[in-house]
Amino acid sequence: MTEYGRGPGSEPWHPEDPLYGDQGWGGQQSAHGQSQYGGQQQPYPHDPYAQQQPQQPQQPQQPQQPQDPYAQQHYQQQPGYGVPQDPYAQQPQQPQQPQYDNGGWGTGQQPAAMPYDAQPAADAYGGGQGGYGETQDFYGTQEAYPPPQPPGRREAAPQQAPAESPDWDPETQPEETHPFFTGADDRDDNDPDDEGEDDSRASRRSGRGGSERRGKGKKKSRSGCACLVVSLVLVGGLGGVGYFGYSYWKDKFGAAPDYAGKGTGEVEVEIEKGALGYAIGNILKEKGVVKSVDAFVSAQNENPKGNSIQAGVYLLREKMSAAEAVKMMVDPNSQNLLVIPEGFRNVAVYEMVDKKLGLKKGTTKDIAKSDASELGLPDWASKNKDIKDPLEGFLFPAAYPVTKETKPESLLKKMVSRSNEEYEKLDLEGTAKKYKLDGPWEVLTVASLVQAEGLTHDDFRKMAEVAYNRLKADNVATNRKLQFDSAFNYLKNQSKIKIGSGEILSNPDPYNTYYHAGLPPGPISNPGDEALRATLSPTSDGWMFFISLDGKKTDFTKTAAEHEKLNDKFKEQHGLG
């Protein structure tokens, strides 16, 4: 049994503090280099400070004084730190304490048959009579719990195991000591250490430690159960991770829900302008055409023409596969659209609307005439009373979605709105100033003439130059008359190539450019984008005349003589005198 709480000096136990001097871990240590017994300078065998700390001066050896077995000294008997002894205290003689091996510390095992003196020590202040009375020595019995080991000696090597441990085998690895695996809480009823269990727990909680028991012990049945529980937990965890991983993969990378086949019935779906993949997919899903948006987007990306889907109304089917839906939408025949060709006059457009919407002939024309001012014409549109149709030139050539519920006025309003959008992209005002025209309205009128007379893009640019050259004030070849047959055909609502000279030269209608100089009151058709841009960027080669001999090709000339040769040839081919 180790010296627990005993210092090398002869200081008495402090009667008013039962834990006087009890600090740090449990066992009392002397200063470095000073033995706990006998005042000899003897460092601990494995003391890391033994060679680093200066040695304390050796104290003169004093006669061994009996000490209270329970006195716990905090200060060593060194200059300035000692506690003076009571010179009047009676100190009974005690037998010499046995010396321990290994520098004053044992191996953690209590030597057999070395108990403390059974007689209690006398009170230094009371002499055992009155005063503070006597205190029982709890370390005076063989059942006393052994004091803790110093920190540097707690992990005793297997080779230092006491001889009285017959089961210790240096070749055997120590068993797991964690309570979860060893079942340390299941104590044996016959374990002699149970009596000191409370003290052991208290010392372990306060950091005082306690020696660990090594060697072969009884295998607890709980270790097998613990391994089984751990295995089940691991297997369950892996299974859960796998399930959620598969779910995540399926959501992110798995095939999207989709219908199979070409579907049934007929569904009318309108795609608004600017709608793209996911927006189109949402519309189709709401209409019951496709099963999921992701399926449609995937099919659209896989189809080479998938990105060509435009705004419009499509006639599709219910519950069709996404691939079939994309295939139908890229086919123009599946779109329920009203397509207005370039150069069509308004009268032709009105007839197309009536036919598309299943209306009585003339319905759209009457609405256009009565509601013209409410359909969104720009401010620069002319209010000339000679204009035959205020909407002429504002029913822009394009494809317009049509449903069964579409009304003529709403469709006309869309056409006017589209015209405004396209005209805003062009510098009509700047072009008017450049060619000395009266604002955007006259530029639009020139574009309508170019669209009606020209056949190709090159024709458009040359035709625009002819118009600008004939409108010049110094034009003596035609005296500022345009002389376009297309304008005369407009007022007659016809499309003729052969027009008699007597008829065309005698008609005083404001739209007859053979009769009147300058431009007609307004546009004569709805020009397309090419004709509009050609009007803004004409050629500058000096073209003044043009004629088409076969209706497929236009010949341009710069002088009246060249034009007369082609004109004679034309009369000869068509039998005109």
XYZ file of C-alpha atoms in Angstrom:
577
model
C 0.000 0.000 0.000
C 1.376 3.406 -0.972
C 1.856 6.387 1.237
C -1.327 8.364 0.552
C -1.186 11.939 1.705
C 2.003 11.682 3.696
C 4.794 14.206 3.325
C 8.454 14.010 4.373
C 8.143 16.640 7.085
C 6.826 16.421 10.609
C 3.922 18.815 10.219
C 0.818 17.771 12.126
C -2.544 17.207 10.577
C -4.604 20.356 10.333
C -7.643 19.594 12.444
C -10.070 22.003 10.787
C -9.600 20.899 7.177
C -9.960 17.155 6.510
C -8.658 17.715 2.925
C -5.899 20.089 3.982
C -3.208 20.092 1.328
C -5.165 17.716 -0.950
C -4.634 19.104 -4.455
C -3.936 17.713 -7.868
C -4.292 13.972 -8.319
C -4.733 11.836 -5.266
C -1.304 10.794 -4.086
C 0.983 13.307 -2.315
C 4.272 13.892 -4.081
C 7.396 15.438 -2.740
C 9.371 18.082 -4.547
C 11.458 16.989 -7.465
C 14.657 15.447 -6.320
C 13.533 14.927 -2.749
C 12.567 11.547 -1.474
C 9.341 11.135 0.278
C 10.908 9.020 2.893
C 14.048 9.898 4.738
C 14.730 13.233 3.082
C 17.132 11.719 0.523
C 17.470 13.279 -2.896
C 16.250 10.544 -5.132
C 14.382 11.325 -8.371
C 11.636 9.129 -9.629
C 12.789 6.464 -12.022
C 10.955 8.049 -14.975
C 10.684 11.628 -13.771
C 11.116 13.886 -16.820
C 12.115 16.747 -14.569
C 14.812 14.878 -12.739
C 17.599 16.276 -14.961
C 15.990 19.610 -15.637
C 15.064 21.035 -12.227
C 17.760 22.245 -9.871
C 18.204 20.114 -6.843
C 16.910 21.421 -3.581
C 19.412 21.752 -0.781
C 19.435 18.711 1.423
C 17.646 19.211 4.654
C 19.319 18.067 7.803
C 18.036 14.772 8.859
C 15.719 14.975 11.768
C 14.529 12.232 13.956
C 11.602 10.373 12.616
C 8.449 11.798 14.054
C 5.237 9.874 14.247
C 2.741 11.308 11.872
C -0.960 11.219 11.648
C -1.812 8.569 9.055
C -4.588 10.821 7.722
C -2.649 14.060 7.564
C -2.477 15.297 3.951
C 0.374 17.736 3.599
C 0.156 20.379 0.859
C 3.400 22.179 1.543
C 6.760 20.513 1.637
C 9.156 21.196 4.454
C 11.139 23.807 2.605
C 12.180 27.259 3.594
C 9.305 29.642 3.492
C 6.646 26.960 2.976
C 6.656 24.884 6.099
C 3.884 24.966 8.631
C 5.312 25.396 12.142
C 4.734 22.609 14.519
C 3.043 22.977 17.823
C 5.841 22.635 20.369
C 3.347 21.606 22.988
C 1.694 18.888 21.026
C 2.210 15.406 22.302
C 3.503 13.245 19.553
C 3.323 9.534 20.309
C 5.998 7.372 18.889
C 5.073 5.257 15.924
C 6.947 2.352 14.538
C 9.160 3.020 11.537
C 7.118 2.948 8.287
C 8.135 0.232 5.894
C 10.001 1.424 2.773
C 8.569 0.628 -0.621
C 10.302 -0.444 -3.723
C 10.842 1.450 -6.934
C 11.501 4.867 -5.501
C 8.655 5.033 -3.022
C 5.872 3.923 -5.404
C 4.481 0.518 -5.796
C 3.352 -1.227 -8.923
C -0.288 -0.596 -8.181
C -0.767 -3.709 -6.080
C -1.048 -3.568 -2.319
C 1.618 -5.683 -0.653
C 0.190 -8.418 1.432
C 0.277 -8.262 5.211
C 1.384 -4.651 5.444
C -1.528 -2.836 7.078
C -1.264 0.356 9.017
C -1.137 0.295 12.709
C -4.543 -0.566 13.983
C -4.150 1.881 16.808
C -5.486 5.322 15.918
C -3.030 8.177 16.070
C -3.430 10.588 18.893
C -4.665 14.071 18.192
C -1.722 16.384 18.127
C -3.755 19.052 19.879
C -5.769 17.022 22.233
C -3.567 14.120 23.078
C -6.495 11.836 22.444
C -8.428 13.372 25.322
C -11.250 15.786 24.517
C -10.476 18.423 21.926
C -11.193 17.093 18.465
C -11.394 13.561 19.563
C -10.199 10.488 17.818
C -10.635 9.642 14.178
C -10.868 6.125 12.871
C -8.178 5.058 10.460
C -10.005 3.858 7.329
C -6.710 2.723 5.871
C -5.910 0.546 8.791
C -7.700 -2.521 7.456
C -6.934 -4.920 4.671
C -10.123 -3.976 2.884
C -8.935 -0.409 2.323
C -8.981 0.636 -1.358
C -5.472 1.018 -2.700
C -4.386 4.618 -3.388
C -3.898 5.723 -6.969
C -0.756 5.461 -9.006
C 1.123 8.572 -10.120
C 0.327 9.699 -13.657
C 3.573 8.503 -15.126
C 3.179 5.015 -13.706
C -0.470 4.206 -14.362
C 0.079 2.318 -17.600
C 2.148 -0.462 -16.119
C 3.946 -2.671 -18.617
C 2.735 -6.249 -18.814
C 6.166 -7.471 -17.706
C 5.720 -5.745 -14.314
C 2.573 -7.632 -13.442
C 2.768 -9.084 -9.912
C 3.725 -12.634 -9.463
C 0.511 -13.382 -7.685
C -1.421 -12.986 -10.989
C -1.161 -16.520 -12.279
C -3.347 -15.804 -15.368
C -1.154 -13.078 -16.796
C 0.364 -14.007 -20.133
C 2.737 -11.594 -21.913
C 1.865 -13.173 -25.277
C -1.846 -12.471 -24.875
C -3.243 -9.137 -25.999
C -5.320 -7.354 -23.368
C -9.018 -7.448 -23.847
C -11.137 -4.448 -24.663
C -11.848 -2.518 -21.490
C -14.576 -0.165 -22.669
C -17.722 -0.779 -20.571
C -19.929 -1.030 -23.669
C -18.019 -4.092 -24.936
C -16.834 -5.622 -21.650
C -20.012 -5.110 -19.611
C -18.012 -3.639 -16.761
C -21.195 -2.632 -15.006
C -22.079 -6.295 -14.502
C -19.970 -6.784 -11.413
C -19.466 -10.070 -9.779
C -21.091 -10.344 -6.412
C -17.937 -11.859 -5.001
C -15.645 -9.078 -6.230
C -13.779 -7.856 -3.139
C -13.332 -4.405 -4.724
C -17.074 -3.693 -4.531
C -16.713 -2.388 -1.021
C -14.509 0.457 -2.254
C -16.462 1.161 -5.405
C -17.892 4.460 -4.250
C -14.466 5.751 -3.313
C -13.082 4.512 -6.648
C -15.739 6.376 -8.619
C -15.129 9.531 -6.655
C -11.422 9.359 -7.273
C -11.876 8.733 -10.990
C -14.275 11.683 -11.346
C -11.882 14.049 -9.586
C -8.955 12.921 -11.752
C -7.290 10.798 -9.078
C -7.319 7.795 -11.305
C -6.859 4.340 -9.959
C -4.996 1.383 -11.294
C -6.468 -0.538 -14.210
C -6.728 -4.244 -14.031
C -5.111 -6.092 -16.904
C -4.941 -9.665 -17.943
C -7.441 -12.267 -18.903
C -10.826 -11.630 -17.523
C -14.156 -13.265 -17.801
C -15.613 -12.771 -21.308
C -18.878 -11.000 -21.060
C -21.801 -12.157 -23.103
C -22.654 -8.525 -23.801
C -19.710 -8.140 -26.222
C -21.373 -10.474 -28.742
C -24.637 -8.618 -28.475
C -22.850 -5.321 -28.890
C -21.162 -6.533 -32.070
C -24.523 -7.717 -33.382
C -26.118 -4.350 -32.615
C -23.276 -2.477 -34.300
C -23.541 -4.730 -37.355
C -27.271 -4.172 -37.604
C -26.812 -0.427 -37.285
C -24.169 -0.415 -40.020
C -26.266 -2.560 -42.338
C -29.329 -0.406 -41.718
C -27.344 2.784 -42.291
C -25.903 1.515 -45.548
C -29.339 0.422 -46.679
C -30.795 3.851 -45.890
C -27.994 5.640 -47.688
C -28.444 3.374 -50.700
C -32.207 3.975 -50.804
C -31.920 7.746 -50.596
C -29.056 7.713 -53.101
C -31.178 5.739 -55.553
C -34.118 8.089 -55.028
C -31.894 11.118 -55.614
C -30.419 9.568 -58.757
C -33.868 8.692 -60.062
C -35.143 12.216 -59.461
C -32.127 13.874 -61.067
C -31.056 11.452 -63.756
C -33.845 8.938 -64.225
C -36.275 9.005 -67.130
C -39.066 11.556 -66.710
C -42.674 10.328 -66.640
C -44.063 10.129 -70.157
C -47.026 8.829 -72.112
C -46.651 6.258 -74.889
C -48.036 6.425 -78.407
C -49.580 9.150 -80.540
C -52.446 9.996 -78.205
C -56.145 10.411 -78.949
C -58.632 13.157 -79.739
C -57.692 16.738 -80.579
C -56.351 19.493 -78.348
C -55.868 23.096 -79.413
C -52.790 24.592 -77.764
C -51.681 28.197 -78.113
C -48.006 29.032 -77.538
C -47.442 32.671 -76.735
C -44.621 34.695 -78.194
C -41.331 34.285 -76.327
C -42.230 30.916 -74.772
C -39.318 28.473 -74.724
C -38.725 24.855 -73.693
C -39.982 24.690 -70.077
C -42.701 27.280 -70.666
C -43.986 25.290 -73.656
C -43.785 22.073 -71.635
C -45.885 23.603 -68.841
C -48.575 24.649 -71.342
C -48.686 21.186 -72.880
C -48.865 19.513 -69.457
C -51.744 21.757 -68.364
C -53.614 20.874 -71.566
C -53.091 17.140 -70.933
C -50.896 16.628 -73.986
C -47.700 15.436 -72.244
C -47.243 13.789 -68.868
C -44.301 15.854 -67.601
C -42.381 18.990 -68.503
C -39.019 17.220 -68.249
C -40.112 14.607 -70.775
C -41.033 17.327 -73.276
C -37.794 19.291 -72.785
C -35.771 16.103 -73.184
C -37.616 15.208 -76.405
C -37.208 18.747 -77.727
C -33.440 18.596 -77.157
C -33.213 15.234 -78.900
C -35.118 16.414 -81.996
C -32.866 18.243 -84.511
C -35.681 20.712 -85.267
C -36.831 21.034 -81.665
C -35.586 24.594 -81.295
C -37.623 25.763 -84.305
C -40.937 25.688 -82.430
C -42.516 29.112 -82.812
C -45.405 30.926 -81.231
C -48.760 29.883 -82.596
C -51.714 27.600 -82.176
C -51.131 23.864 -82.585
C -53.618 21.069 -83.050
C -52.266 18.220 -80.918
C -53.679 15.145 -79.169
C -54.329 14.145 -75.576
C -51.870 11.905 -73.693
C -49.306 11.620 -76.442
C -45.630 10.899 -75.956
C -43.380 13.913 -75.674
C -41.452 12.855 -78.774
C -44.667 12.758 -80.835
C -45.711 16.152 -79.507
C -42.417 17.694 -80.595
C -42.667 15.986 -83.977
C -46.098 17.502 -84.600
C -45.114 20.964 -83.401
C -42.202 21.225 -85.816
C -44.547 20.294 -88.663
C -46.240 23.460 -90.036
C -49.342 21.454 -90.965
C -50.132 20.889 -87.285
C -50.274 24.601 -86.514
C -53.618 26.345 -86.528
C -52.267 29.577 -87.948
C -53.450 32.292 -90.254
C -50.501 33.050 -92.531
C -50.523 36.446 -94.266
C -48.213 36.443 -97.332
C -46.015 39.436 -98.175
C -47.603 41.979 -100.529
C -51.212 40.947 -99.899
C -53.735 43.750 -99.952
C -56.134 44.204 -97.050
C -59.130 43.018 -99.015
C -57.437 39.661 -99.491
C -56.529 39.504 -95.790
C -60.138 40.151 -94.721
C -61.353 37.290 -96.863
C -58.753 34.960 -95.313
C -59.869 35.901 -91.791
C -63.519 35.266 -92.598
C -62.672 31.878 -94.009
C -60.397 30.888 -91.133
C -62.866 31.868 -88.448
C -65.863 30.517 -90.312
C -67.515 33.930 -90.627
C -69.851 35.341 -93.235
C -67.985 36.944 -96.145
C -67.434 40.675 -95.593
C -67.633 40.443 -91.749
C -63.974 41.272 -91.112
C -63.948 44.048 -93.757
C -66.894 45.782 -92.081
C -65.273 45.553 -88.642
C -62.011 46.963 -90.015
C -63.840 49.910 -91.521
C -65.851 50.702 -88.373
C -63.133 50.003 -85.767
C -60.042 51.268 -87.620
C -59.357 54.030 -85.105
C -59.483 51.564 -82.177
C -57.044 48.968 -83.482
C -53.805 50.736 -82.511
C -52.598 52.660 -85.561
C -49.525 54.856 -84.927
C -49.773 58.614 -84.633
C -47.999 59.170 -87.924
C -50.694 57.326 -89.906
C -52.295 59.691 -92.435
C -55.816 60.974 -92.042
C -56.160 61.795 -95.743
C -59.796 61.481 -96.819
C -58.693 59.942 -100.141
C -57.238 56.886 -98.385
C -59.273 53.865 -99.328
C -58.365 51.756 -96.229
C -56.631 53.257 -93.164
C -55.352 49.784 -92.221
C -53.617 49.250 -95.575
C -49.947 48.558 -94.919
C -50.559 47.705 -91.205
C -51.663 44.074 -91.493
C -48.102 42.826 -91.306
C -47.284 39.627 -93.244
C -46.729 36.877 -90.650
C -48.309 33.787 -89.094
C -50.968 34.468 -86.490
C -52.344 31.828 -84.106
C -56.066 31.296 -84.348
C -58.400 29.401 -82.039
C -62.078 28.635 -82.161
C -62.719 31.545 -79.805
C -60.671 34.123 -81.782
C -62.603 37.253 -82.810
C -61.878 39.288 -85.991
C -61.152 42.497 -84.066
C -58.644 40.788 -81.768
C -56.879 39.262 -84.765
C -56.719 42.588 -86.603
C -55.354 44.241 -83.480
C -52.559 41.649 -83.312
C -51.643 42.383 -86.936
C -51.474 46.144 -86.360
C -49.418 45.608 -83.203
C -46.986 43.410 -85.066
C -46.616 46.089 -87.775
C -45.812 48.739 -85.185
C -43.144 46.498 -83.684
C -41.485 45.914 -87.038
C -41.640 49.541 -88.147
C -40.089 50.718 -84.893
C -37.020 48.680 -85.786
C -36.535 50.741 -88.959
C -35.464 54.332 -89.387
C -38.493 55.483 -91.322
C -38.141 59.056 -90.147
C -34.509 59.324 -91.227
C -35.267 57.794 -94.610
C -38.068 60.311 -95.181
C -35.699 63.215 -94.552
C -33.020 61.713 -96.761
C -35.278 61.360 -99.806
C -37.413 64.419 -99.096
C -40.598 62.572 -98.270
C -43.402 63.624 -95.974
C -42.625 61.425 -92.960
C -42.814 57.663 -92.318
C -46.217 57.412 -93.971
C -44.793 58.138 -97.449
C -41.823 55.815 -96.837
C -44.311 53.030 -96.069
C -46.186 53.919 -99.266
C -42.987 53.607 -101.338
C -42.279 50.239 -99.690
C -45.758 48.999 -100.653
C -45.127 49.975 -104.307
C -41.722 48.297 -104.284
C -43.273 45.148 -102.818
C -45.984 45.094 -105.514
C -43.692 45.725 -108.498
C -40.517 43.823 -107.576
C -39.906 40.108 -107.826
C -36.595 39.540 -106.018
C -34.468 41.218 -103.404
C -32.304 42.821 -106.079
C -35.456 44.033 -107.804
C -36.601 45.672 -104.601
C -33.504 47.847 -104.232
C -33.539 48.917 -107.919
C -37.271 49.520 -107.775
C -36.818 51.781 -104.741
C -34.199 53.804 -106.638
C -36.579 54.184 -109.600
C -39.282 55.529 -107.270
C -36.983 58.045 -105.594
C -35.549 59.210 -108.963
C -39.014 59.765 -110.481
C -40.144 61.739 -107.439
C -37.330 64.219 -107.816
C -38.306 67.726 -108.804
C -35.879 67.764 -111.759
C -37.308 64.600 -113.315
C -38.274 65.586 -116.856
C -38.447 62.020 -118.187
C -41.800 61.331 -116.444
C -42.452 64.767 -114.971
C -42.494 63.322 -111.381
C -45.086 60.722 -112.316
C -44.390 57.239 -110.988
C -46.438 55.457 -113.670
C -46.704 52.191 -111.672
C -49.299 49.715 -112.943
C -49.589 48.251 -109.451
C -51.225 51.455 -108.147
C -53.829 51.371 -110.914
C -54.544 47.690 -110.239
C -55.030 48.579 -106.540
C -57.720 51.088 -107.204
C -59.389 48.619 -109.529
C -58.881 45.754 -107.067
C -57.351 43.684 -109.796
C -54.002 42.180 -110.832
C -53.456 42.679 -114.539
C -50.346 42.960 -116.580
C -52.042 44.114 -119.751
C -53.646 47.503 -119.166
C -54.866 49.635 -122.087
C -53.257 53.036 -122.524
C -56.567 54.817 -122.994
C -57.974 53.465 -119.731
C -54.925 54.097 -117.575
C -54.270 57.580 -118.859
C -57.836 58.806 -118.418
C -58.740 57.586 -114.914
C -58.528 60.506 -112.420
C -58.508 58.358 -109.256
C -55.966 59.670 -106.732
C -54.278 56.226 -106.780
C -53.641 56.431 -110.572
C -49.934 57.336 -110.802
C -50.222 57.720 -114.553
C -52.641 60.530 -114.052
C -51.261 62.217 -110.926
C -47.672 63.125 -110.079
C -46.139 61.983 -106.870
C -47.159 59.197 -104.526
C -50.685 57.813 -104.102
C -52.587 58.795 -100.914
C -51.411 55.713 -99.045
C -49.894 52.232 -99.217
C -51.280 49.806 -101.790
C -50.234 46.566 -99.983
C -48.655 45.163 -96.868
C -44.877 45.127 -97.520
C -42.652 42.487 -96.027
C -39.334 42.907 -94.285
C -37.221 42.651 -97.465
C -39.139 45.331 -99.316
C -39.018 47.610 -96.280
C -35.267 47.318 -95.869
C -34.674 47.728 -99.608
C -36.650 50.977 -99.462
C -34.322 52.229 -96.744
C -31.242 51.154 -98.700
C -31.845 51.515 -102.470
C -29.240 51.260 -105.208
C -27.601 54.389 -106.590
C -26.931 53.340 -110.195
C -29.245 55.823 -111.908
C -32.113 53.441 -112.745
C -35.110 55.288 -114.115
C -37.248 52.715 -115.968
C -38.218 49.030 -115.636
C -40.332 46.437 -117.450
C -40.976 42.699 -117.151
C -41.320 40.925 -120.475
C -42.338 37.504 -119.100
C -43.565 38.318 -115.593
C -40.600 36.458 -114.060
C -37.740 38.843 -114.605
C -37.551 42.615 -114.403
C -35.338 44.600 -116.763
C -34.114 48.007 -115.621
C -32.886 50.831 -117.837
C -31.500 54.327 -117.262
C -32.699 56.196 -120.361
C -36.019 56.635 -122.110
C -34.569 55.302 -125.380
C -33.525 52.004 -123.763
C -36.929 51.717 -122.174
C -38.770 52.288 -125.459
C -36.927 49.409 -127.105
C -38.026 47.036 -124.326
C -41.531 48.469 -124.422
C -41.866 47.771 -128.146
C -40.660 44.234 -127.563
C -43.278 43.787 -124.832
C -46.119 44.988 -127.124
C -44.965 42.653 -129.825
C -44.940 39.627 -127.477
C -48.447 40.379 -126.135
C -50.065 41.597 -129.356
C -50.594 45.149 -128.213
C -50.765 47.969 -130.775
